[in-house]
Amino acid sequence: MFAAAVGLSGLVATPAGAAPAQIACATGEYENVDHQCVSGPERSETPPAGATAQCGDGTYSHSKNHRGTCSRHGGVARWLA
């Protein structure tokens, strides 16, 4: 029975909700949860154009979603207006 089930495993289709392949973002960018390329956190004396949050390590994030913003950078210290 087990052997028969294993033999049929190749017939299983990829689920319709499967994640799309990763996109290639430019250097200094990352792919966000919406599969868009966004500038990675950067250091600056003042908030750079387009920054949405200041991270705990002093970098500024350009994240378009709150979830995961400043992860690996000490969390969000403050959100920018």
PDB file of N, CA and C in Angstrom:
ATOM      1  N   MET A   1       0.828  -1.195   0.000  1.00  0.00           N
ATOM      2  CA  MET A   1       0.000   0.000   0.000  1.00  0.00           C
ATOM      3  C   MET A   1       0.866   1.251   0.000  1.00  0.00           C
ATOM      4  N   PHE A   2       1.894   1.274   0.869  1.00  0.00           N
ATOM      5  CA  PHE A   2       2.785   2.436   0.934  1.00  0.00           C
ATOM      6  C   PHE A   2       3.491   2.652  -0.396  1.00  0.00           C
ATOM      7  N   ALA A   3       3.968   1.600  -1.014  1.00  0.00           N
ATOM      8  CA  ALA A   3       4.681   1.718  -2.286  1.00  0.00           C
ATOM      9  C   ALA A   3       3.766   2.293  -3.358  1.00  0.00           C
ATOM     10  N   ALA A   4       2.509   1.886  -3.344  1.00  0.00           N
ATOM     11  CA  ALA A   4       1.572   2.406  -4.335  1.00  0.00           C
ATOM     12  C   ALA A   4       1.336   3.898  -4.136  1.00  0.00           C
ATOM     13  N   ALA A   5       1.231   4.329  -2.886  1.00  0.00           N
ATOM     14  CA  ALA A   5       1.021   5.749  -2.601  1.00  0.00           C
ATOM     15  C   ALA A   5       2.222   6.567  -3.026  1.00  0.00           C
ATOM     16  N   VAL A   6       3.420   6.048  -2.780  1.00  0.00           N
ATOM     17  CA  VAL A   6       4.631   6.759  -3.184  1.00  0.00           C
ATOM     18  C   VAL A   6       4.699   6.849  -4.693  1.00  0.00           C
ATOM     19  N   GLY A   7       4.304   5.798  -5.378  1.00  0.00           N
ATOM     20  CA  GLY A   7       4.337   5.798  -6.836  1.00  0.00           C
ATOM     21  C   GLY A   7       3.401   6.829  -7.440  1.00  0.00           C
ATOM     22  N   LEU A   8       2.329   7.151  -6.764  1.00  0.00           N
ATOM     23  CA  LEU A   8       1.368   8.130  -7.274  1.00  0.00           C
ATOM     24  C   LEU A   8       1.731   9.561  -6.919  1.00  0.00           C
ATOM     25  N   SER A   9       2.733   9.740  -6.066  1.00  0.00           N
ATOM     26  CA  SER A   9       3.063  11.091  -5.615  1.00  0.00           C
ATOM     27  C   SER A   9       3.466  12.008  -6.755  1.00  0.00           C
ATOM     28  N   GLY A  10       3.972  11.474  -7.832  1.00  0.00           N
ATOM     29  CA  GLY A  10       4.360  12.296  -8.965  1.00  0.00           C
ATOM     30  C   GLY A  10       3.171  12.865  -9.721  1.00  0.00           C
ATOM     31  N   LEU A  11       1.976  12.351  -9.441  1.00  0.00           N
ATOM     32  CA  LEU A  11       0.785  12.819 -10.140  1.00  0.00           C
ATOM     33  C   LEU A  11       0.120  14.009  -9.465  1.00  0.00           C
ATOM     34  N   VAL A  12       0.602  14.396  -8.310  1.00  0.00           N
ATOM     35  CA  VAL A  12       0.000  15.499  -7.564  1.00  0.00           C
ATOM     36  C   VAL A  12       0.356  16.819  -8.236  1.00  0.00           C
ATOM     37  N   ALA A  13      -0.636  17.617  -8.531  1.00  0.00           N
ATOM     38  CA  ALA A  13      -0.413  18.919  -9.171  1.00  0.00           C
ATOM     39  C   ALA A  13       0.013  19.954  -8.136  1.00  0.00           C
ATOM     40  N   THR A  14       0.679  20.999  -8.597  1.00  0.00           N
ATOM     41  CA  THR A  14       1.051  22.109  -7.722  1.00  0.00           C
ATOM     42  C   THR A  14      -0.216  22.855  -7.331  1.00  0.00           C
ATOM     43  N   PRO A  15      -0.406  23.154  -6.049  1.00  0.00           N
ATOM     44  CA  PRO A  15      -1.619  23.868  -5.620  1.00  0.00           C
ATOM     45  C   PRO A  15      -1.754  25.223  -6.312  1.00  0.00           C
ATOM     46  N   ALA A  16      -2.994  25.628  -6.549  1.00  0.00           N
ATOM     47  CA  ALA A  16      -3.252  26.907  -7.212  1.00  0.00           C
ATOM     48  C   ALA A  16      -2.698  28.076  -6.414  1.00  0.00           C
ATOM     49  N   GLY A  17      -2.625  27.968  -5.098  1.00  0.00           N
ATOM     50  CA  GLY A  17      -2.141  29.051  -4.248  1.00  0.00           C
ATOM     51  C   GLY A  17      -0.643  29.004  -4.002  1.00  0.00           C
ATOM     52  N   ALA A  18       0.082  28.206  -4.775  1.00  0.00           N
ATOM     53  CA  ALA A  18       1.524  28.097  -4.563  1.00  0.00           C
ATOM     54  C   ALA A  18       2.202  29.439  -4.796  1.00  0.00           C
ATOM     55  N   ALA A  19       3.252  29.696  -4.035  1.00  0.00           N
ATOM     56  CA  ALA A  19       3.980  30.963  -4.142  1.00  0.00           C
ATOM     57  C   ALA A  19       4.655  31.071  -5.503  1.00  0.00           C
ATOM     58  N   PRO A  20       4.608  32.241  -6.122  1.00  0.00           N
ATOM     59  CA  PRO A  20       5.297  32.435  -7.400  1.00  0.00           C
ATOM     60  C   PRO A  20       6.803  32.432  -7.185  1.00  0.00           C
ATOM     61  N   ALA A  21       7.530  32.216  -8.255  1.00  0.00           N
ATOM     62  CA  ALA A  21       8.988  32.235  -8.173  1.00  0.00           C
ATOM     63  C   ALA A  21       9.463  33.610  -7.720  1.00  0.00           C
ATOM     64  N   GLN A  22      10.600  33.633  -7.020  1.00  0.00           N
ATOM     65  CA  GLN A  22      11.141  34.910  -6.564  1.00  0.00           C
ATOM     66  C   GLN A  22      11.525  35.772  -7.755  1.00  0.00           C
ATOM     67  N   ILE A  23      11.354  37.071  -7.595  1.00  0.00           N
ATOM     68  CA  ILE A  23      11.761  38.000  -8.634  1.00  0.00           C
ATOM     69  C   ILE A  23      13.179  38.466  -8.330  1.00  0.00           C
ATOM     70  N   ALA A  24      13.861  38.932  -9.326  1.00  0.00           N
ATOM     71  CA  ALA A  24      15.233  39.403  -9.140  1.00  0.00           C
ATOM     72  C   ALA A  24      15.210  40.900  -8.861  1.00  0.00           C
ATOM     73  N   CYS A  25      15.555  41.272  -7.643  1.00  0.00           N
ATOM     74  CA  CYS A  25      15.608  42.686  -7.265  1.00  0.00           C
ATOM     75  C   CYS A  25      17.027  43.207  -7.460  1.00  0.00           C
ATOM     76  N   ALA A  26      17.146  44.496  -7.631  1.00  0.00           N
ATOM     77  CA  ALA A  26      18.449  45.141  -7.804  1.00  0.00           C
ATOM     78  C   ALA A  26      19.249  45.075  -6.505  1.00  0.00           C
ATOM     79  N   THR A  27      20.532  45.295  -6.598  1.00  0.00           N
ATOM     80  CA  THR A  27      21.393  45.347  -5.423  1.00  0.00           C
ATOM     81  C   THR A  27      20.863  46.405  -4.464  1.00  0.00           C
ATOM     82  N   GLY A  28      20.765  46.055  -3.184  1.00  0.00           N
ATOM     83  CA  GLY A  28      20.257  46.986  -2.183  1.00  0.00           C
ATOM     84  C   GLY A  28      18.751  46.949  -2.018  1.00  0.00           C
ATOM     85  N   GLU A  29      18.087  46.084  -2.781  1.00  0.00           N
ATOM     86  CA  GLU A  29      16.641  45.926  -2.679  1.00  0.00           C
ATOM     87  C   GLU A  29      16.318  44.508  -2.221  1.00  0.00           C
ATOM     88  N   TYR A  30      15.077  44.314  -1.762  1.00  0.00           N
ATOM     89  CA  TYR A  30      14.610  42.982  -1.400  1.00  0.00           C
ATOM     90  C   TYR A  30      13.179  42.817  -1.885  1.00  0.00           C
ATOM     91  N   GLU A  31      12.740  41.575  -1.981  1.00  0.00           N
ATOM     92  CA  GLU A  31      11.367  41.286  -2.393  1.00  0.00           C
ATOM     93  C   GLU A  31      10.480  41.257  -1.158  1.00  0.00           C
ATOM     94  N   ASN A  32       9.444  42.100  -1.130  1.00  0.00           N
ATOM     95  CA  ASN A  32       8.551  42.142   0.033  1.00  0.00           C
ATOM     96  C   ASN A  32       7.451  41.090  -0.095  1.00  0.00           C
ATOM     97  N   VAL A  33       6.546  41.048   0.881  1.00  0.00           N
ATOM     98  CA  VAL A  33       5.486  40.042   0.892  1.00  0.00           C
ATOM     99  C   VAL A  33       4.520  40.187  -0.278  1.00  0.00           C
ATOM    100  N   ASP A  34       4.487  41.350  -0.913  1.00  0.00           N
ATOM    101  CA  ASP A  34       3.636  41.579  -2.082  1.00  0.00           C
ATOM    102  C   ASP A  34       4.377  41.292  -3.383  1.00  0.00           C
ATOM    103  N   HIS A  35       5.576  40.703  -3.267  1.00  0.00           N
ATOM    104  CA  HIS A  35       6.417  40.355  -4.415  1.00  0.00           C
ATOM    105  C   HIS A  35       6.816  41.587  -5.226  1.00  0.00           C
ATOM    106  N   GLN A  36       7.097  42.672  -4.512  1.00  0.00           N
ATOM    107  CA  GLN A  36       7.597  43.904  -5.125  1.00  0.00           C
ATOM    108  C   GLN A  36       9.004  44.157  -4.596  1.00  0.00           C
ATOM    109  N   CYS A  37       9.857  44.752  -5.407  1.00  0.00           N
ATOM    110  CA  CYS A  37      11.202  45.121  -4.960  1.00  0.00           C
ATOM    111  C   CYS A  37      11.131  46.444  -4.203  1.00  0.00           C
ATOM    112  N   VAL A  38      11.734  46.470  -3.025  1.00  0.00           N
ATOM    113  CA  VAL A  38      11.731  47.643  -2.154  1.00  0.00           C
ATOM    114  C   VAL A  38      13.163  47.898  -1.712  1.00  0.00           C
ATOM    115  N   SER A  39      13.546  49.167  -1.586  1.00  0.00           N
ATOM    116  CA  SER A  39      14.883  49.507  -1.091  1.00  0.00           C
ATOM    117  C   SER A  39      15.076  48.937   0.297  1.00  0.00           C
ATOM    118  N   GLY A  40      16.242  48.359   0.551  1.00  0.00           N
ATOM    119  CA  GLY A  40      16.561  47.819   1.866  1.00  0.00           C
ATOM    120  C   GLY A  40      16.841  48.938   2.851  1.00  0.00           C
ATOM    121  N   PRO A  41      16.896  48.609   4.151  1.00  0.00           N
ATOM    122  CA  PRO A  41      17.187  49.618   5.167  1.00  0.00           C
ATOM    123  C   PRO A  41      18.509  50.332   4.879  1.00  0.00           C
ATOM    124  N   GLU A  42      18.554  51.624   5.181  1.00  0.00           N
ATOM    125  CA  GLU A  42      19.776  52.395   4.943  1.00  0.00           C
ATOM    126  C   GLU A  42      20.055  53.328   6.107  1.00  0.00           C
ATOM    127  N   ARG A  43      21.320  53.630   6.282  1.00  0.00           N
ATOM    128  CA  ARG A  43      21.742  54.571   7.329  1.00  0.00           C
ATOM    129  C   ARG A  43      21.736  55.981   6.753  1.00  0.00           C
ATOM    130  N   SER A  44      21.267  56.923   7.564  1.00  0.00           N
ATOM    131  CA  SER A  44      21.202  58.315   7.142  1.00  0.00           C
ATOM    132  C   SER A  44      21.041  59.180   8.388  1.00  0.00           C
ATOM    133  N   GLU A  45      21.540  60.410   8.337  1.00  0.00           N
ATOM    134  CA  GLU A  45      21.377  61.350   9.459  1.00  0.00           C
ATOM    135  C   GLU A  45      19.932  61.804   9.600  1.00  0.00           C
ATOM    136  N   THR A  46      19.251  61.926   8.480  1.00  0.00           N
ATOM    137  CA  THR A  46      17.843  62.333   8.462  1.00  0.00           C
ATOM    138  C   THR A  46      17.067  61.284   7.661  1.00  0.00           C
ATOM    139  N   PRO A  47      15.768  61.200   7.855  1.00  0.00           N
ATOM    140  CA  PRO A  47      15.000  60.210   7.101  1.00  0.00           C
ATOM    141  C   PRO A  47      15.125  60.430   5.591  1.00  0.00           C
ATOM    142  N   PRO A  48      15.551  59.404   4.857  1.00  0.00           N
ATOM    143  CA  PRO A  48      15.647  59.538   3.403  1.00  0.00           C
ATOM    144  C   PRO A  48      14.259  59.565   2.759  1.00  0.00           C
ATOM    145  N   ALA A  49      14.181  60.088   1.567  1.00  0.00           N
ATOM    146  CA  ALA A  49      12.913  60.144   0.836  1.00  0.00           C
ATOM    147  C   ALA A  49      12.324  58.747   0.725  1.00  0.00           C
ATOM    148  N   GLY A  50      11.056  58.627   1.039  1.00  0.00           N
ATOM    149  CA  GLY A  50      10.362  57.353   0.923  1.00  0.00           C
ATOM    150  C   GLY A  50      10.471  56.447   2.134  1.00  0.00           C
ATOM    151  N   ALA A  51      11.250  56.845   3.140  1.00  0.00           N
ATOM    152  CA  ALA A  51      11.381  56.014   4.342  1.00  0.00           C
ATOM    153  C   ALA A  51      10.053  55.979   5.088  1.00  0.00           C
ATOM    154  N   THR A  52       9.718  54.816   5.634  1.00  0.00           N
ATOM    155  CA  THR A  52       8.450  54.658   6.351  1.00  0.00           C
ATOM    156  C   THR A  52       8.641  54.409   7.842  1.00  0.00           C
ATOM    157  N   ALA A  53       9.848  54.023   8.244  1.00  0.00           N
ATOM    158  CA  ALA A  53      10.101  53.730   9.661  1.00  0.00           C
ATOM    159  C   ALA A  53      11.586  53.869   9.961  1.00  0.00           C
ATOM    160  N   GLN A  54      11.888  54.180  11.222  1.00  0.00           N
ATOM    161  CA  GLN A  54      13.269  54.132  11.690  1.00  0.00           C
ATOM    162  C   GLN A  54      13.390  52.867  12.529  1.00  0.00           C
ATOM    163  N   CYS A  55      14.410  52.089  12.243  1.00  0.00           N
ATOM    164  CA  CYS A  55      14.626  50.819  12.932  1.00  0.00           C
ATOM    165  C   CYS A  55      15.421  51.021  14.216  1.00  0.00           C
ATOM    166  N   GLY A  56      15.403  50.017  15.076  1.00  0.00           N
ATOM    167  CA  GLY A  56      16.102  50.066  16.347  1.00  0.00           C
ATOM    168  C   GLY A  56      17.599  50.250  16.211  1.00  0.00           C
ATOM    169  N   ASP A  57      18.186  49.820  15.099  1.00  0.00           N
ATOM    170  CA  ASP A  57      19.627  49.981  14.901  1.00  0.00           C
ATOM    171  C   ASP A  57      19.988  51.303  14.227  1.00  0.00           C
ATOM    172  N   GLY A  58      18.982  52.186  14.043  1.00  0.00           N
ATOM    173  CA  GLY A  58      19.234  53.500  13.459  1.00  0.00           C
ATOM    174  C   GLY A  58      19.040  53.580  11.959  1.00  0.00           C
ATOM    175  N   THR A  59      18.861  52.438  11.288  1.00  0.00           N
ATOM    176  CA  THR A  59      18.625  52.475   9.848  1.00  0.00           C
ATOM    177  C   THR A  59      17.183  52.896   9.575  1.00  0.00           C
ATOM    178  N   TYR A  60      16.920  53.291   8.338  1.00  0.00           N
ATOM    179  CA  TYR A  60      15.576  53.670   7.916  1.00  0.00           C
ATOM    180  C   TYR A  60      15.054  52.628   6.937  1.00  0.00           C
ATOM    181  N   SER A  61      13.794  52.254   7.118  1.00  0.00           N
ATOM    182  CA  SER A  61      13.154  51.251   6.278  1.00  0.00           C
ATOM    183  C   SER A  61      12.230  51.916   5.267  1.00  0.00           C
ATOM    184  N   HIS A  62      12.125  51.299   4.097  1.00  0.00           N
ATOM    185  CA  HIS A  62      11.209  51.740   3.045  1.00  0.00           C
ATOM    186  C   HIS A  62      10.061  50.748   2.898  1.00  0.00           C
ATOM    187  N   SER A  63       9.833  49.946   3.919  1.00  0.00           N
ATOM    188  CA  SER A  63       8.826  48.892   3.881  1.00  0.00           C
ATOM    189  C   SER A  63       7.448  49.453   3.559  1.00  0.00           C
ATOM    190  N   LYS A  64       6.691  48.693   2.774  1.00  0.00           N
ATOM    191  CA  LYS A  64       5.338  49.098   2.412  1.00  0.00           C
ATOM    192  C   LYS A  64       4.298  48.377   3.272  1.00  0.00           C
ATOM    193  N   ASN A  65       4.744  47.465   4.134  1.00  0.00           N
ATOM    194  CA  ASN A  65       3.866  46.718   5.033  1.00  0.00           C
ATOM    195  C   ASN A  65       4.439  46.774   6.439  1.00  0.00           C
ATOM    196  N   HIS A  66       3.591  46.781   7.444  1.00  0.00           N
ATOM    197  CA  HIS A  66       4.081  46.786   8.822  1.00  0.00           C
ATOM    198  C   HIS A  66       4.700  45.446   9.189  1.00  0.00           C
ATOM    199  N   ARG A  67       4.117  44.340   8.711  1.00  0.00           N
ATOM    200  CA  ARG A  67       4.602  43.012   9.070  1.00  0.00           C
ATOM    201  C   ARG A  67       6.040  42.802   8.586  1.00  0.00           C
ATOM    202  N   GLY A  68       6.923  42.529   9.499  1.00  0.00           N
ATOM    203  CA  GLY A  68       8.308  42.241   9.158  1.00  0.00           C
ATOM    204  C   GLY A  68       9.199  43.462   9.024  1.00  0.00           C
ATOM    205  N   THR A  69       8.634  44.659   9.139  1.00  0.00           N
ATOM    206  CA  THR A  69       9.438  45.873   9.011  1.00  0.00           C
ATOM    207  C   THR A  69      10.518  45.897  10.078  1.00  0.00           C
ATOM    208  N   CYS A  70      11.721  46.171   9.676  1.00  0.00           N
ATOM    209  CA  CYS A  70      12.900  46.281  10.547  1.00  0.00           C
ATOM    210  C   CYS A  70      13.282  44.962  11.214  1.00  0.00           C
ATOM    211  N   SER A  71      12.753  43.839  10.716  1.00  0.00           N
ATOM    212  CA  SER A  71      13.214  42.570  11.261  1.00  0.00           C
ATOM    213  C   SER A  71      14.693  42.458  10.904  1.00  0.00           C
ATOM    214  N   ARG A  72      15.468  41.941  11.789  1.00  0.00           N
ATOM    215  CA  ARG A  72      16.937  41.861  11.668  1.00  0.00           C
ATOM    216  C   ARG A  72      17.605  43.230  11.829  1.00  0.00           C
ATOM    217  N   HIS A  73      16.826  44.244  12.198  1.00  0.00           N
ATOM    218  CA  HIS A  73      17.383  45.584  12.424  1.00  0.00           C
ATOM    219  C   HIS A  73      16.895  46.165  13.747  1.00  0.00           C
ATOM    220  N   GLY A  74      16.533  45.300  14.679  1.00  0.00           N
ATOM    221  CA  GLY A  74      16.148  45.752  16.016  1.00  0.00           C
ATOM    222  C   GLY A  74      14.700  46.155  16.171  1.00  0.00           C
ATOM    223  N   GLY A  75      13.856  45.828  15.198  1.00  0.00           N
ATOM    224  CA  GLY A  75      12.444  46.196  15.274  1.00  0.00           C
ATOM    225  C   GLY A  75      12.233  47.666  14.952  1.00  0.00           C
ATOM    226  N   VAL A  76      10.989  48.073  14.921  1.00  0.00           N
ATOM    227  CA  VAL A  76      10.645  49.464  14.599  1.00  0.00           C
ATOM    228  C   VAL A  76      10.813  50.331  15.839  1.00  0.00           C
ATOM    229  N   ALA A  77      11.641  51.357  15.733  1.00  0.00           N
ATOM    230  CA  ALA A  77      11.795  52.335  16.817  1.00  0.00           C
ATOM    231  C   ALA A  77      10.684  53.373  16.725  1.00  0.00           C
ATOM    232  N   ARG A  78      10.374  53.787  15.487  1.00  0.00           N
ATOM    233  CA  ARG A  78       9.279  54.744  15.276  1.00  0.00           C
ATOM    234  C   ARG A  78       8.834  54.689  13.826  1.00  0.00           C
ATOM    235  N   TRP A  79       7.532  54.871  13.656  1.00  0.00           N
ATOM    236  CA  TRP A  79       6.956  54.965  12.316  1.00  0.00           C
ATOM    237  C   TRP A  79       7.035  56.414  11.863  1.00  0.00           C
ATOM    238  N   LEU A  80       7.275  56.623  10.602  1.00  0.00           N
ATOM    239  CA  LEU A  80       7.351  57.978  10.046  1.00  0.00           C
ATOM    240  C   LEU A  80       6.034  58.308   9.361  1.00  0.00           C
ATOM    241  N   ALA A  81       5.645  59.563   9.421  1.00  0.00           N
ATOM    242  CA  ALA A  81       4.375  59.998   8.807  1.00  0.00           C
ATOM    243  C   ALA A  81       4.495  60.061   7.306  1.00  0.00           C
TER     244      ALA A  81
END
